[in-house]
Amino acid sequence: MKIQTKYHGEIEIQDKDILHFIKGIPGFLDEKRFIFLSLPDQTVFTIMQSVKTPELAFVLTSPFSFIGNYEFSLDEGTIEQLSIDNHEEISVFAIVTVHDPFEKTTANLQAPIVLNEKNNRAKQVILNDTQYNIKHSLFEQPIKG
């Protein structure tokens, strides 16, 4: 199918590549289908584009690329909702807010995107008891833990 995107114009996507957020994501509960799109000439950041809404796209990165000791536990409800059998089938991403200058860019470490790569089920998990915040500078000193 073809979709319109915020950063890539019209593109062709495959159903097998669509990520399914069963309950949407906070603030966008009706947005349940997204796709990852690469950015040219770099691998640290990627775009999570809504399949339904061309204007809705998020910049993501792996928090582990910036915060070596980033960790959290998933509750049983999330594990069941995403049908996670083991931790090796999941990937974790953080939504990035790009600032000018770029060195002030932040990531939401308190609400990571958790993806079960085996079935493409995803969820933005809100961490309630955490040392992480929603505007963590990507270029600060690592969190001590």
CSV table of C-alpha atoms in Angstrom, one decimal:
chain,number,residue,atom,x,y,z
A,1,MET,CA,0.0,0.0,0.0
A,2,LYS,CA,1.1,3.6,-0.5
A,3,ILE,CA,1.1,6.1,2.3
A,4,GLN,CA,1.9,9.8,2.6
A,5,THR,CA,4.6,10.6,5.1
A,6,LYS,CA,5.9,13.7,6.9
A,7,TYR,CA,9.5,13.4,5.9
A,8,HIS,CA,9.7,10.9,3.0
A,9,GLY,CA,6.7,12.0,0.8
A,10,GLU,CA,4.6,9.2,-0.7
A,11,ILE,CA,6.1,5.7,-0.2
A,12,GLU,CA,5.1,2.1,-0.7
A,13,ILE,CA,5.0,0.0,2.5
A,14,GLN,CA,4.3,-3.7,3.2
A,15,ASP,CA,1.8,-4.9,5.7
A,16,LYS,CA,4.5,-7.1,7.4
A,17,ASP,CA,6.4,-3.9,8.3
A,18,ILE,CA,3.6,-2.2,10.2
A,19,LEU,CA,4.0,-1.9,14.0
A,20,HIS,CA,0.8,-2.4,15.9
A,21,PHE,CA,0.1,-0.3,19.0
A,22,ILE,CA,-3.0,-2.1,20.4
A,23,LYS,CA,-4.1,0.8,22.5
A,24,GLY,CA,-2.5,3.6,20.5
A,25,ILE,CA,0.2,5.8,22.2
A,26,PRO,CA,-0.4,8.3,24.9
A,27,GLY,CA,-1.8,11.5,23.4
A,28,PHE,CA,-2.6,9.7,20.2
A,29,LEU,CA,-4.9,6.8,21.2
A,30,ASP,CA,-6.5,6.5,17.7
A,31,GLU,CA,-3.0,6.0,16.1
A,32,LYS,CA,-2.4,2.3,16.2
A,33,ARG,CA,-0.3,1.6,13.2
A,34,PHE,CA,3.2,3.0,12.5
A,35,ILE,CA,6.1,2.1,10.4
A,36,PHE,CA,9.9,2.7,10.9
A,37,LEU,CA,11.6,4.7,8.1
A,38,SER,CA,15.3,5.2,7.9
A,39,LEU,CA,16.9,8.6,7.6
A,40,PRO,CA,19.6,9.0,4.9
A,41,ASP,CA,23.2,8.7,5.8
A,42,GLN,CA,22.9,7.8,9.4
A,43,THR,CA,21.8,4.9,11.7
A,44,VAL,CA,21.4,6.5,15.1
A,45,PHE,CA,18.0,8.0,14.5
A,46,THR,CA,14.9,6.6,12.7
A,47,ILE,CA,11.4,7.9,12.0
A,48,MET,CA,8.3,6.2,13.4
A,49,GLN,CA,5.7,7.3,10.9
A,50,SER,CA,1.9,6.9,11.4
A,51,VAL,CA,0.3,4.9,8.7
A,52,LYS,CA,-3.0,6.8,9.1
A,53,THR,CA,-1.8,10.4,9.6
A,54,PRO,CA,0.9,11.8,7.3
A,55,GLU,CA,1.7,14.7,9.6
A,56,LEU,CA,2.4,12.4,12.6
A,57,ALA,CA,5.9,11.1,12.8
A,58,PHE,CA,8.4,10.8,15.7
A,59,VAL,CA,12.1,10.7,15.7
A,60,LEU,CA,13.4,7.7,17.6
A,61,THR,CA,16.7,6.4,18.8
A,62,SER,CA,18.0,3.5,20.9
A,63,PRO,CA,18.5,4.9,24.4
A,64,PHE,CA,21.3,2.4,24.8
A,65,SER,CA,23.3,4.3,22.2
A,66,PHE,CA,23.5,7.2,24.7
A,67,ILE,CA,22.8,5.8,28.1
A,68,GLY,CA,24.9,2.7,28.7
A,69,ASN,CA,23.2,1.7,32.0
A,70,TYR,CA,19.6,2.4,30.9
A,71,GLU,CA,17.3,-0.3,32.2
A,72,PHE,CA,13.8,-0.9,33.5
A,73,SER,CA,11.4,-3.7,34.1
A,74,LEU,CA,8.3,-4.5,32.2
A,75,ASP,CA,5.1,-5.3,34.1
A,76,GLU,CA,3.2,-8.5,33.4
A,77,GLY,CA,0.4,-6.7,31.6
A,78,THR,CA,2.9,-5.3,29.1
A,79,ILE,CA,4.6,-8.7,28.6
A,80,GLU,CA,1.2,-10.3,28.0
A,81,GLN,CA,-0.1,-7.5,25.7
A,82,LEU,CA,3.0,-7.7,23.5
A,83,SER,CA,3.2,-11.5,23.7
A,84,ILE,CA,6.8,-11.4,24.8
A,85,ASP,CA,8.4,-14.8,25.4
A,86,ASN,CA,11.9,-13.7,26.1
A,87,HIS,CA,13.8,-10.4,26.3
A,88,GLU,CA,15.8,-11.2,23.1
A,89,GLU,CA,12.8,-10.5,20.9
A,90,ILE,CA,12.3,-7.0,22.1
A,91,SER,CA,13.7,-3.7,21.0
A,92,VAL,CA,13.5,-0.4,23.0
A,93,PHE,CA,13.4,3.1,21.5
A,94,ALA,CA,13.1,6.6,23.0
A,95,ILE,CA,11.2,9.4,21.3
A,96,VAL,CA,13.6,12.3,20.6
A,97,THR,CA,12.9,16.0,20.6
A,98,VAL,CA,15.3,17.7,18.3
A,99,HIS,CA,16.5,21.1,19.4
A,100,ASP,CA,18.5,23.9,17.9
A,101,PRO,CA,21.4,23.6,18.5
A,102,PHE,CA,21.4,19.9,18.0
A,103,GLU,CA,23.5,19.3,21.2
A,104,LYS,CA,20.4,20.3,23.3
A,105,THR,CA,18.4,17.4,21.8
A,106,THR,CA,16.5,15.4,24.4
A,107,ALA,CA,14.9,11.9,24.6
A,108,ASN,CA,12.0,10.7,26.6
A,109,LEU,CA,13.5,8.0,28.8
A,110,GLN,CA,10.5,7.8,31.1
A,111,ALA,CA,8.2,6.5,28.4
A,112,PRO,CA,10.2,4.2,26.0
A,113,ILE,CA,8.7,2.5,23.0
A,114,VAL,CA,8.9,-1.3,23.5
A,115,LEU,CA,8.6,-3.4,20.3
A,116,ASN,CA,8.3,-7.2,20.1
A,117,GLU,CA,10.1,-7.8,16.8
A,118,LYS,CA,8.7,-11.3,16.5
A,119,ASN,CA,5.1,-10.1,16.1
A,120,ASN,CA,5.4,-6.3,15.5
A,121,ARG,CA,3.4,-5.5,18.6
A,122,ALA,CA,4.5,-2.3,20.3
A,123,LYS,CA,3.6,-0.1,23.3
A,124,GLN,CA,4.8,3.1,24.8
A,125,VAL,CA,5.5,2.1,28.3
A,126,ILE,CA,5.2,4.8,31.1
A,127,LEU,CA,7.7,4.2,33.8
A,128,ASN,CA,6.3,5.5,37.1
A,129,ASP,CA,9.1,4.6,39.5
A,130,THR,CA,12.2,5.7,37.7
A,131,GLN,CA,15.2,7.9,37.7
A,132,TYR,CA,14.6,8.8,34.1
A,133,ASN,CA,12.7,11.8,32.8
A,134,ILE,CA,10.9,12.9,29.7
A,135,LYS,CA,13.5,15.4,28.6
A,136,HIS,CA,16.9,13.7,29.2
A,137,SER,CA,19.7,15.4,27.3
A,138,LEU,CA,21.3,12.9,24.9
A,139,PHE,CA,24.6,14.6,25.2
A,140,GLU,CA,24.9,14.9,29.0
A,141,GLN,CA,26.9,12.7,31.2
A,142,PRO,CA,25.4,9.2,31.5
A,143,ILE,CA,22.9,8.5,34.3
A,144,LYS,CA,24.6,6.9,37.3
A,145,GLY,CA,22.9,3.8,38.5
